[in-house]
Short mmCIF file of C-alpha atoms and ligand atoms in Angstrom, two decimals:
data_model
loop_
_atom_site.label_atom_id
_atom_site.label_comp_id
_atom_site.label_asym_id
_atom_site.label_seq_id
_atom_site.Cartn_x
_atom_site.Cartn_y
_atom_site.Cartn_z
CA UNK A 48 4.17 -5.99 26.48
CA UNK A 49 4.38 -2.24 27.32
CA UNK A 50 2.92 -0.05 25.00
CA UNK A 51 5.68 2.72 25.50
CA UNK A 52 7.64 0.20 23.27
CA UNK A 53 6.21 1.76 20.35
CA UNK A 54 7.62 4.89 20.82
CA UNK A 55 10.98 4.13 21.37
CA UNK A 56 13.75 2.95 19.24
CA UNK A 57 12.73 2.71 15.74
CA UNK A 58 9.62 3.27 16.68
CA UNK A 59 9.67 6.72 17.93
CA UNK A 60 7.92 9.43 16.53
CA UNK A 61 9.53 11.93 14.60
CA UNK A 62 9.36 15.53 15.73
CA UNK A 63 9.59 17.56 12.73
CA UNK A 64 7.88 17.66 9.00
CA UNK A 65 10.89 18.06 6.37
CA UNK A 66 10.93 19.12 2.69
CA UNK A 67 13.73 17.22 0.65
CA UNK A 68 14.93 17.61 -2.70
CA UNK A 69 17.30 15.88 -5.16
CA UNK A 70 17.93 12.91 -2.93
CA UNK A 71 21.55 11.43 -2.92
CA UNK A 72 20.82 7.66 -4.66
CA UNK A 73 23.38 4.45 -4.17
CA UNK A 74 22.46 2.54 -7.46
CA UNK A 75 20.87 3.73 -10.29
CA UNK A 76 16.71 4.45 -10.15
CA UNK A 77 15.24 2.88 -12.72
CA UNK A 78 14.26 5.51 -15.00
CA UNK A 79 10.47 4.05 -15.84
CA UNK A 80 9.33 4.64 -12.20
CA UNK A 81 7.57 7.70 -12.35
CA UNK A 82 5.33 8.50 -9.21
CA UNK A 83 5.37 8.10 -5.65
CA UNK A 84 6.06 6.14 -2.82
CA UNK A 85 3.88 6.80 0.31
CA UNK A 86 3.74 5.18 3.52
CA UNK A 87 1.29 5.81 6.56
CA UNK A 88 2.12 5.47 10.34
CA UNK A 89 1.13 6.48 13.45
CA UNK A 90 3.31 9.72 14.72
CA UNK A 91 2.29 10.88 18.22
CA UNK A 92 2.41 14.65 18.06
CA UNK A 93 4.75 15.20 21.69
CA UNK A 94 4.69 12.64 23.83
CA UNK A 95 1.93 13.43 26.57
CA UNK A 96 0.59 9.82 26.95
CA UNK A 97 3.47 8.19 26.70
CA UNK A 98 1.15 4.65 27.14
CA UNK A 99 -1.14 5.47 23.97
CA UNK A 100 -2.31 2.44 21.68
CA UNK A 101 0.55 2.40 18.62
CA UNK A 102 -2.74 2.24 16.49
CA UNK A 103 -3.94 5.24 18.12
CA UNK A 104 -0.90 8.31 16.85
CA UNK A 105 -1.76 10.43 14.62
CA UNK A 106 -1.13 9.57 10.95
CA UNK A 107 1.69 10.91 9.45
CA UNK A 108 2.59 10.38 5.78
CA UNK A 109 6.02 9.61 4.35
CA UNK A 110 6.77 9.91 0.90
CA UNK A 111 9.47 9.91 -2.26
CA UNK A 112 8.97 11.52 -5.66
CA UNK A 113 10.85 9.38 -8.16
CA UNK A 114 10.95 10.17 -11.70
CA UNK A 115 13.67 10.03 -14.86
CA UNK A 116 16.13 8.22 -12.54
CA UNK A 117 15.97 10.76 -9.98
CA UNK A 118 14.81 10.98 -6.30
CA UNK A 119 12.99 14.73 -6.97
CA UNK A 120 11.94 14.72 -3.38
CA UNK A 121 11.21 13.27 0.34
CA UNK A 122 8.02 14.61 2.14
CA UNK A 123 6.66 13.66 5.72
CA UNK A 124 3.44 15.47 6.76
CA UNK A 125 0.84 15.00 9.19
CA UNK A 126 -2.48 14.42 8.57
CA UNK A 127 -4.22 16.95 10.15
CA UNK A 128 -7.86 16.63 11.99
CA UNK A 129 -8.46 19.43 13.78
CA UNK A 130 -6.83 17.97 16.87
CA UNK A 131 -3.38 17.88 14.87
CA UNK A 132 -4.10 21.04 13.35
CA UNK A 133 -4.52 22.83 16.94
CA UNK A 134 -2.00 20.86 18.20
CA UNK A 135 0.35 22.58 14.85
CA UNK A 136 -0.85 25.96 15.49
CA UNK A 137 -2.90 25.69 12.14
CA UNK A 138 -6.36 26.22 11.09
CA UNK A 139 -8.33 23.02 10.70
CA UNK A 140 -9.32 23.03 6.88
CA UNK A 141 -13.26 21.54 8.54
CA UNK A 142 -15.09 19.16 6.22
CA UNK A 143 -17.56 16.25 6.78
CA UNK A 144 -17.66 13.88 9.83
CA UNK A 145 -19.36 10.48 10.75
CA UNK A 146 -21.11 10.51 14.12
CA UNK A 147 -18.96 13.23 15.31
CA UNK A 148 -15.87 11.42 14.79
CA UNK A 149 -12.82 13.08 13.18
CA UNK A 150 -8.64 11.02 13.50
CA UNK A 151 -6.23 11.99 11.54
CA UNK A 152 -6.31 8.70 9.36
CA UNK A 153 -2.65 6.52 10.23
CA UNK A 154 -2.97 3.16 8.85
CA UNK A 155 -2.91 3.60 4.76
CA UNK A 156 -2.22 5.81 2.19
CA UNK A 157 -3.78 5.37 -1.34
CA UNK A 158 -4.62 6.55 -4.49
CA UNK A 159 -8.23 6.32 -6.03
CA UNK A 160 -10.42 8.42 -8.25
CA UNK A 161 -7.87 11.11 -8.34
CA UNK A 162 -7.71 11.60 -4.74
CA UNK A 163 -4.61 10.74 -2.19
CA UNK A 164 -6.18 9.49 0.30
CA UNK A 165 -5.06 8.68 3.76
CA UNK A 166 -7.51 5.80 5.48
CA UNK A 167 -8.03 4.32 8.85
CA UNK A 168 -10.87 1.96 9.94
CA UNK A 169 -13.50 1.94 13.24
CA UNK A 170 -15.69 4.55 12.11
CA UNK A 171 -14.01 7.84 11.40
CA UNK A 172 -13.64 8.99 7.29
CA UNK A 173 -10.22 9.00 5.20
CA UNK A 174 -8.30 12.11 5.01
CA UNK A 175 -7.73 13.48 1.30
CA UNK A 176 -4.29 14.83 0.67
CA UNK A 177 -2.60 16.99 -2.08
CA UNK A 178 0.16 15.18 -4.33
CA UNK A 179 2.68 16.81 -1.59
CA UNK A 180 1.14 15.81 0.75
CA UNK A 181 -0.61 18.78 2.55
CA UNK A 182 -4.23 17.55 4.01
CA UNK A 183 -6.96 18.76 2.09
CA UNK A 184 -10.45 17.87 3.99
CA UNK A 185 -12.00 14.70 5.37
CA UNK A 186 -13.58 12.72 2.60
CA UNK A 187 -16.97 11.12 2.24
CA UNK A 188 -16.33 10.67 -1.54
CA UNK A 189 -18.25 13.55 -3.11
CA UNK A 190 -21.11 12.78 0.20
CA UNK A 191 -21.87 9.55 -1.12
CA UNK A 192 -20.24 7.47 1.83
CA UNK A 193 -23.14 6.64 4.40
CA UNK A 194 -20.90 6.26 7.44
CA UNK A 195 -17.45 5.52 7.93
CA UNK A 196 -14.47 3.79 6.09
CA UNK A 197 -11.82 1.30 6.17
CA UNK A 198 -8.16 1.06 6.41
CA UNK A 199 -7.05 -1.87 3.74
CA UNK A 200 -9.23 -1.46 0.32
CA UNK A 201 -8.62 -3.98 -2.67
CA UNK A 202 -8.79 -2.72 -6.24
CA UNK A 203 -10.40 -4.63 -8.73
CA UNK A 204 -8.28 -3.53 -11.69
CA UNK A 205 -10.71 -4.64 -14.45
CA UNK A 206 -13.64 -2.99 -13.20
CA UNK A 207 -11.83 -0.37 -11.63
CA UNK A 208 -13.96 -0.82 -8.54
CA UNK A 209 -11.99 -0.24 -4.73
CA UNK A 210 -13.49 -2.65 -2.80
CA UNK A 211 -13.29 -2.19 1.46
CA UNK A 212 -15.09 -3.33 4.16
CA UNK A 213 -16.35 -1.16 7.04
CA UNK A 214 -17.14 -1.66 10.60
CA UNK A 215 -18.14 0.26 13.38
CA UNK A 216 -18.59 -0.76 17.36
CA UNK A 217 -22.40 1.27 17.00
CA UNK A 218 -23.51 -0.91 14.33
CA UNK A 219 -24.92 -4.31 13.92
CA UNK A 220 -24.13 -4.58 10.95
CA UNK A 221 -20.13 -4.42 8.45
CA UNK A 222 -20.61 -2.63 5.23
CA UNK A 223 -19.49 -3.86 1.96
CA UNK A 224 -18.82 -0.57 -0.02
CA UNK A 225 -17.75 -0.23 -3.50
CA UNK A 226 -16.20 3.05 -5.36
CA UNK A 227 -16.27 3.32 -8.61
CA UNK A 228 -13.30 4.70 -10.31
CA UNK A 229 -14.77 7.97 -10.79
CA UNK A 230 -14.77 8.03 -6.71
CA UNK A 231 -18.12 8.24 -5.41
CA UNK A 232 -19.87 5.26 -3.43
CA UNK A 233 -21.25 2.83 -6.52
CA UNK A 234 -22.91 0.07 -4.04
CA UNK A 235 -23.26 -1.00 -0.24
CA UNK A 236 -24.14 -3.64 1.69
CA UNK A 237 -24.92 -4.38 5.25
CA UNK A 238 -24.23 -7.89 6.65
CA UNK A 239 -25.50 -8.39 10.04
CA UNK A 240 -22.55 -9.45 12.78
CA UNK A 241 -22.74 -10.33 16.50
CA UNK A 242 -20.71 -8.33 19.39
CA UNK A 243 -18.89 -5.44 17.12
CA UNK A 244 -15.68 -7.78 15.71
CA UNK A 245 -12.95 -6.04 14.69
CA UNK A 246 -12.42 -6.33 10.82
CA UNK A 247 -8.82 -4.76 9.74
CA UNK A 248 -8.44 -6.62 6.58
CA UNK A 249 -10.55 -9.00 4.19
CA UNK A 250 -9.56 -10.35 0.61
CA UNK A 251 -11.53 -10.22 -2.67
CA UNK A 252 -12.07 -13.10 -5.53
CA UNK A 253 -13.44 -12.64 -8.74
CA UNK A 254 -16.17 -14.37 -7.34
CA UNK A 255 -16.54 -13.55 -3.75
CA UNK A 256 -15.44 -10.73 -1.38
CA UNK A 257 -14.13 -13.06 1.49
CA UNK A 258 -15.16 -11.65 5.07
CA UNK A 259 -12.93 -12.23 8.43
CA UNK A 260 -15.46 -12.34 11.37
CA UNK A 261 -12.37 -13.53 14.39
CA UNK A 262 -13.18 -13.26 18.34
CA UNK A 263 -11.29 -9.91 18.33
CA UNK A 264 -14.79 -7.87 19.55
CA UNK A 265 -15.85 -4.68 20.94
CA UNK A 266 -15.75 -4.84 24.86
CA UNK A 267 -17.76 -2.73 26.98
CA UNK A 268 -16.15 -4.00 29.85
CA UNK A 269 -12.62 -2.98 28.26
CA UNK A 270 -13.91 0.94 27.78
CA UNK A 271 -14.64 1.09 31.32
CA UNK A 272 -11.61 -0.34 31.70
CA UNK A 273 -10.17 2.62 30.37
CA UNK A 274 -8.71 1.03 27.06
CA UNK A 275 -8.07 3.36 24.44
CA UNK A 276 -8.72 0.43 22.13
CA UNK A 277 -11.52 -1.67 23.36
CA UNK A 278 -10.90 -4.27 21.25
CA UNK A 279 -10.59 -7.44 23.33
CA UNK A 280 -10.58 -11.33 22.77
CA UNK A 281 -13.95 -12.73 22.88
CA UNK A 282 -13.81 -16.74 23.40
CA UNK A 283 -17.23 -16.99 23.43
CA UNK A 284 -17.52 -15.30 19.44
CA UNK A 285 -17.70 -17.85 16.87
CA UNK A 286 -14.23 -17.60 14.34
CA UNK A 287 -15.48 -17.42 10.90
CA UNK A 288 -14.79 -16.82 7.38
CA UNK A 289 -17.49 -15.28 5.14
CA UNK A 290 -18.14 -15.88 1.41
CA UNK A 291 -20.42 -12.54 -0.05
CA UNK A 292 -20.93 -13.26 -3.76
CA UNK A 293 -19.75 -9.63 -5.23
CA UNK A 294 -22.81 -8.55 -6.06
CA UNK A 295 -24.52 -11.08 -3.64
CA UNK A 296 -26.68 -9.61 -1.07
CA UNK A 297 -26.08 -10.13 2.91
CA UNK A 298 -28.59 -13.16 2.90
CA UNK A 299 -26.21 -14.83 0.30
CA UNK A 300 -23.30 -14.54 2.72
CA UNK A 301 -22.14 -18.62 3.32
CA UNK A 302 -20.84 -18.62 6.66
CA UNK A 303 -17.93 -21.36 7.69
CA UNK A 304 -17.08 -21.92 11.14
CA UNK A 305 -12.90 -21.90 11.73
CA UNK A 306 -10.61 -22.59 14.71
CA UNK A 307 -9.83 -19.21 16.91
CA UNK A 308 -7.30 -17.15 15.48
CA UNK A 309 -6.52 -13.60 14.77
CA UNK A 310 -6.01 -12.02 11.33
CA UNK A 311 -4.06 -8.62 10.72
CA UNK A 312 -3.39 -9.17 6.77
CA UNK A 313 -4.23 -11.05 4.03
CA UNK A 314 -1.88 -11.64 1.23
CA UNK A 315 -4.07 -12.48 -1.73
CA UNK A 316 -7.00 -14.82 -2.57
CA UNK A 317 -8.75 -16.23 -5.53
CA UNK A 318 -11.19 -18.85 -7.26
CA UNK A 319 -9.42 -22.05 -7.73
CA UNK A 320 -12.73 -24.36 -9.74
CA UNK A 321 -15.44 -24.30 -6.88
CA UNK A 322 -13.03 -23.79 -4.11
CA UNK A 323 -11.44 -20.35 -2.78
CA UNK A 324 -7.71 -19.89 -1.43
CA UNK A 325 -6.98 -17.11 0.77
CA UNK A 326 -3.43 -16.46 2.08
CA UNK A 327 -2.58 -14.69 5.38
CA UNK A 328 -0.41 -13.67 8.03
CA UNK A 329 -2.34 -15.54 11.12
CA UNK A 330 -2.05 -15.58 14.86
CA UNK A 331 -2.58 -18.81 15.81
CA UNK A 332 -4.96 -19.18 19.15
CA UNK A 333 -6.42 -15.86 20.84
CA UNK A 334 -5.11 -12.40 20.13
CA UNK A 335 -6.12 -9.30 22.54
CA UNK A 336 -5.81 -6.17 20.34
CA UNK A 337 -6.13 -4.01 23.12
CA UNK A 338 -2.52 -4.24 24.34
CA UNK A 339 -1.43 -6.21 21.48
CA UNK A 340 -0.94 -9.80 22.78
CA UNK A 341 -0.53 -13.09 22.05
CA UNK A 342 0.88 -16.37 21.89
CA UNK A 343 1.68 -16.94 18.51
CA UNK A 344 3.00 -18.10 16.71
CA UNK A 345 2.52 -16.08 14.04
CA UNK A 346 2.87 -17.38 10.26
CA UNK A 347 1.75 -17.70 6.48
CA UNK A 348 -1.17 -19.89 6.18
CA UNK A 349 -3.61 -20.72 3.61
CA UNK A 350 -6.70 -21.45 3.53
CA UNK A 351 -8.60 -23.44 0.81
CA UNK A 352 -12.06 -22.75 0.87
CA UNK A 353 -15.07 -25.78 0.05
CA UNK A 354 -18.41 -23.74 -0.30
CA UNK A 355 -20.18 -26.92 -1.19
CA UNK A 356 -18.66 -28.68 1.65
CA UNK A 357 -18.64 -25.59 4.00
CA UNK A 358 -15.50 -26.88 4.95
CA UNK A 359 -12.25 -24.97 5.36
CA UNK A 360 -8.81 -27.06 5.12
CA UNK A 361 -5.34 -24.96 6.31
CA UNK A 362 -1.69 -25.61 4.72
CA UNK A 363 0.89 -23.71 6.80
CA UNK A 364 3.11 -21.47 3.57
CA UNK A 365 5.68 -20.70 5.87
CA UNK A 366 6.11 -20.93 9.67
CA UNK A 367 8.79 -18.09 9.88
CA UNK A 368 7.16 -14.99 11.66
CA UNK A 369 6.52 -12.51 9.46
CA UNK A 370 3.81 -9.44 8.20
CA UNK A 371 2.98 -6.90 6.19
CA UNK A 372 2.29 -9.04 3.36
CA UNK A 373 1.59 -7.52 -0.05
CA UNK A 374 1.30 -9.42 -3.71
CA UNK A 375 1.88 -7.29 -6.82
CA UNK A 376 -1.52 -4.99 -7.22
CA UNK A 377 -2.31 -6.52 -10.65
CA UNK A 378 -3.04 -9.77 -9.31
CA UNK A 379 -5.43 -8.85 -6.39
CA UNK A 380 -8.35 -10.83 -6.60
CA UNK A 381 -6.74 -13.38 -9.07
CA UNK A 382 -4.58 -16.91 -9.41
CA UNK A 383 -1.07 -15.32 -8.51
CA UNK A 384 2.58 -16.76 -8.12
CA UNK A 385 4.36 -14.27 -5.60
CA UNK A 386 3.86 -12.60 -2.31
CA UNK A 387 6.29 -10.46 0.00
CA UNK A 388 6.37 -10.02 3.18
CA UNK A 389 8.75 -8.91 5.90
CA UNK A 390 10.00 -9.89 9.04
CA UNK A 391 10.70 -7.05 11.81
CA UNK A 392 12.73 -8.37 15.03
CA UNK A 393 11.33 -5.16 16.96
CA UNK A 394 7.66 -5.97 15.69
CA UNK A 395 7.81 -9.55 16.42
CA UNK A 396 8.83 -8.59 19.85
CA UNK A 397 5.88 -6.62 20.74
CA UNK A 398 3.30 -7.86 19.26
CA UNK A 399 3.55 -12.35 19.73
CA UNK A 400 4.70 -12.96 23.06
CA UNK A 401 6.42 -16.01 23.88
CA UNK A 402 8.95 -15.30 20.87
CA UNK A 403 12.51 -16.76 21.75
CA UNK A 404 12.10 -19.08 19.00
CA UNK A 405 10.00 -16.19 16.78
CA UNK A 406 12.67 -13.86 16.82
CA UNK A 407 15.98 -14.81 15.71
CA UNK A 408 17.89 -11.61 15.46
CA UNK A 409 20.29 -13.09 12.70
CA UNK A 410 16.68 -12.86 10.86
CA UNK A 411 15.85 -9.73 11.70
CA UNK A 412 14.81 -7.28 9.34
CA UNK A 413 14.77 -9.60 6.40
CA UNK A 414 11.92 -8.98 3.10
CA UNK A 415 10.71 -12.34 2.10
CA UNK A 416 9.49 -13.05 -1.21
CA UNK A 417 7.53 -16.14 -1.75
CA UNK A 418 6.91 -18.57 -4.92
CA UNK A 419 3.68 -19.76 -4.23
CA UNK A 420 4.05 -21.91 -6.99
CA UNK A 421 7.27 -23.60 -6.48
CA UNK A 422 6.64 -23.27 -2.44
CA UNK A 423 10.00 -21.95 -2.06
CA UNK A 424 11.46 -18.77 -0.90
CA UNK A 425 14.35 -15.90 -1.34
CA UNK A 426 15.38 -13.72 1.86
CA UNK A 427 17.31 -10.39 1.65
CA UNK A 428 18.50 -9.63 5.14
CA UNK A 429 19.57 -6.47 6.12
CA UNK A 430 20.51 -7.09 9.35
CA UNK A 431 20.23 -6.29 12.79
CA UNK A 432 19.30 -2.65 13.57
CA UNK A 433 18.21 -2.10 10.02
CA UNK A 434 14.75 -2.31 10.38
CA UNK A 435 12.89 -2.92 7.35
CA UNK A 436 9.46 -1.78 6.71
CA UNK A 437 6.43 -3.04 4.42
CA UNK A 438 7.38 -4.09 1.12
CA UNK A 439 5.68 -3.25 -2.05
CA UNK A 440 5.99 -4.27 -5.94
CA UNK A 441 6.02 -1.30 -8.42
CA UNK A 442 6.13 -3.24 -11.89
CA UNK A 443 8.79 -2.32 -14.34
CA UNK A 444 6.03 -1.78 -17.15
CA UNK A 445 1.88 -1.96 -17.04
CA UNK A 446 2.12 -5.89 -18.90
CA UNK A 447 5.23 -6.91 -17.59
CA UNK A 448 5.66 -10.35 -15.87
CA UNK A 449 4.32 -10.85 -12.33
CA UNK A 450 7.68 -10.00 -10.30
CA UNK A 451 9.53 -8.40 -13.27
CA UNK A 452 9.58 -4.79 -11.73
CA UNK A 453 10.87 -3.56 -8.09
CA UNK A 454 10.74 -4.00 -4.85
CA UNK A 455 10.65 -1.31 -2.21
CA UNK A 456 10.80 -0.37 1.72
CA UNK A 457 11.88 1.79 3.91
CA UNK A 458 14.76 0.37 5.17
CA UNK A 459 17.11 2.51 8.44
CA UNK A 460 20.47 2.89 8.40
CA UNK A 461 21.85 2.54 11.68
CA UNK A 462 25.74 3.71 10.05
CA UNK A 463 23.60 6.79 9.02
CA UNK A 464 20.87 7.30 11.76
CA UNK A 465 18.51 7.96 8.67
CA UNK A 466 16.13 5.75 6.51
CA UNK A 467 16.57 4.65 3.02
CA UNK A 468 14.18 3.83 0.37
CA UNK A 469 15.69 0.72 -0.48
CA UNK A 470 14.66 -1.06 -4.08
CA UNK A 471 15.33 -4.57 -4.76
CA UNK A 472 14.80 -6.13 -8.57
CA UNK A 473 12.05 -8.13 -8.29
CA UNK A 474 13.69 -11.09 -10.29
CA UNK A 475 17.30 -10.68 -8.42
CA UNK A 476 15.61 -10.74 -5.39
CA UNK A 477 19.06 -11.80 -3.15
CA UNK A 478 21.35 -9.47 -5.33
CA UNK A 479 22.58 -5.90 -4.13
CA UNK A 480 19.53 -3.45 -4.53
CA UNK A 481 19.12 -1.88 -7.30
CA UNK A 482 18.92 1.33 -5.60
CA UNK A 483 18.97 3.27 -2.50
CA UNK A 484 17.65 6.44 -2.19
CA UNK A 485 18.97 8.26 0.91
CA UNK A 486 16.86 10.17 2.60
CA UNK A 487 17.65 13.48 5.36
CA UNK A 488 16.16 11.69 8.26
CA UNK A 489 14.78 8.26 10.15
CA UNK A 490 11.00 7.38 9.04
CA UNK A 491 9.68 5.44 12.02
CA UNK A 492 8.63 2.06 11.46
CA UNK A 493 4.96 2.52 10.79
CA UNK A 494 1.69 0.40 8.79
CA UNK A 495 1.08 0.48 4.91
CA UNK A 496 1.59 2.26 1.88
CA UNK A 497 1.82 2.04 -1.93
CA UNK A 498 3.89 2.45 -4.79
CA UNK A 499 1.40 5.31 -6.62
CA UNK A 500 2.81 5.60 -10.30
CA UNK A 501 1.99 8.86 -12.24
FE1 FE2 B 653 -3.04 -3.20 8.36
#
């Protein structure tokens, strides 16, 4: 694949930040979402290397105000290091650094301890934003962060805890870090690794945080190379899956060897008895990062975990390709029913090659949502040219049942040559949306974001 893909078409960057207010809505917003919707992505700043990573544009941050029925406003803003910021003209607002490193943070966008935080993993700290968006400073949580971050977090909602797992090529070591919900570091700990793997995602138990240690390493040979993301397939490092009790310590890790694969996402995971079940999106066979390749095929797996037995069985959920899978927040870490994810013709095409059977374009652009329970699933296409973005479940109320409450993306309309916030009902899940929320101008398709109530 050619990396230039991911600046074209609905990927391309966008070359201008807009302010938004009182957004035209198809539909009627349902009038208990009060917050935000914010989505990261990576939004190259001009096009001078028109071959840079996709991972590698700076982060720029999309989001929609909701509240009483209305859309109050749309926001896009980037994140700015001090490369963005002398790149805008602008003074760089300086803060703290790990080993030197400052990106303006483009995979995730979250809210914790007060702060809006924009994240991104391999060393470099999250970026803190204002509730408009506007960047505030780098953020090593009040100076109690001892290196760098992580993209993907996982809230524990009963302890409050954000859970996230670090890595850096420089270390020999990942770092299991905890903040508290008052937003300073509560715990780390260091678990040795071999070769520098790659580590985008992990899942979290109420028993275990589950670690993803996959032949996707840090190659030396791939920097000289010239790779702006030495990140390579490594056939000769062990695939395995790593049990840390939560407040275990890096000796307590259990270790249990799997077949090769690559990883992106999980969905969800949790204790089932003795055993652990852990739900991704997964690459079957060898996956280079570095120019994001390989065979595929890509699908919804699960894997049921056997500590005693140190055995791991796999159940394929669903063999459509698909990503960006997200469960309802309240149910991270526990037993859970549904899951959504979303396939994206233009995403499938550049990133599993070997697709003519992957990529149906009748499929294109289609949220999934999943009953775990039932194994069955509901589509919503919205066809070809519309691409369709992550998905993520806002509940209608704080106790209400697991998919009673909405489901939303970013969703372009080719008739319009402009995005939409689109919300489905989570419970009418094939009906018309329940709203639309049209926005001024095209969000390219980018990584992750939540739903961040008020
Ligand atoms: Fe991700």
């Amino acid at each position: 694949m050619i990396h230039s893909a991911f600046h074209e078409g609905p990927f391309a960057p966008v070359t201008e930040e807009v302010t938004a207010f009182d957004l035209p809505v198809t539909g009627s917003l349902p009038v208990e979402l009060s917050g935000r919707y914010l989505r990261n992505g990576p939004n190259p700043i001009g096009l001078d290397d028109a071959e840079a990573h996709w991972f590698l544009g700076p982060g720029m941050v999309h989001g929609v105000r909701l509240r009483d029925g209305r859309a109050e406003w749309y926001r896009n803003r980037w994140v700015r290091s001090r490369d963005v910021a002398a790149a805008l003209g602008e003074t760089w607002a300086g803060g703290p650094e790990h080993d030197g490193m400052d990106f303006p943070a483009n995979t995730h966008v979250l809210s914790h301890g007060g702060r809006t935080l924009a994240t991104v993993e391999s060393g470099p700290l999250p970026y803190e934003l204002t509730y408009e968006l506007d960047t505030v400073a780098p953020c090593d949580f009040g100076g109690t962060l001892p290196g760098g971050y992580a993209a993907h977090t996982k809230l524990d909602r009963r302890a409050g805890d954000l859970h996230a797992i670090a890595y850096y090529w420089a270390l020999d070591h990942i770092q299991h870090i905890v903040v508290g919900p008052d937003g300073t570091v509560r715990s780390t700990t260091d678990i040795p690794v071999s070769d520098g793997p790659m580590i985008h995602d992990f899942a979290l138990t109420e028993r275990y945080v589950v670690l993803f240690d996959l032949p996707v390493t840090f190659s030396m040979d791939a920097v000289a190379a010239g790779s702006q993301l030495p990140y390579t397939w490594n056939p000769t490092h062990q695939a395995r899956i790593g049990l840390l009790p939560r407040a275990g310590t890096a000796r307590e890790v259990q270790w249990i060897e799997v077949e090769p694969c690559w990883v992106f996402h999980t969905l969800n995971a949790y204790d089932d008895g003795d055993q652990v079940v852990v739900d991704m999106c997964r690459y079957q066979g060898s996956y280079d990062v570095s120019i994001l390749s390989g065979r595929g095929p890509l699908t919804l797996d699960r894997w049921i975990v056997d500590p005693a037995a140190g055995k791991v069985v796999q159940q394929r959920l669903d063999d459509r390709t698909q990503e960006f899978p997200r469960a309802d927040e309240r149910v991270i870490s526990r037993p859970y029913r549904y899951g959504y994810s979303v396939e994206i013709a233009e995403v499938s095409r550049a990133m599993v090659d070997g697709n003519g059977d992957l990529t149906d374009t009748a499929f294109a652009n289609t949220l999934i949502k999943h009953d775990l329970m039932a194994g069955t699933t509901q589509v919503h296409a919205f066809g070809r040219d519309a691409t369709a973005g992550e998905a993520v479940f806002a509940p209608s109320s704080p106790d209400a049942a697991e998919d009673d409450g909405y489901v939303m993306a970013f969703v372009h309309d080719p008739d319009r040559g402009a995005t939409d916030l689109v919300l489905l009902a989570g419970q009418d899940f094939t009906g018309e949306p329940v709203a639309r929320v049209h926005l001024p101008v095209r969000v390219p398709l980018g990584f992750h974001g939540n739903w961040i109530g008020d």
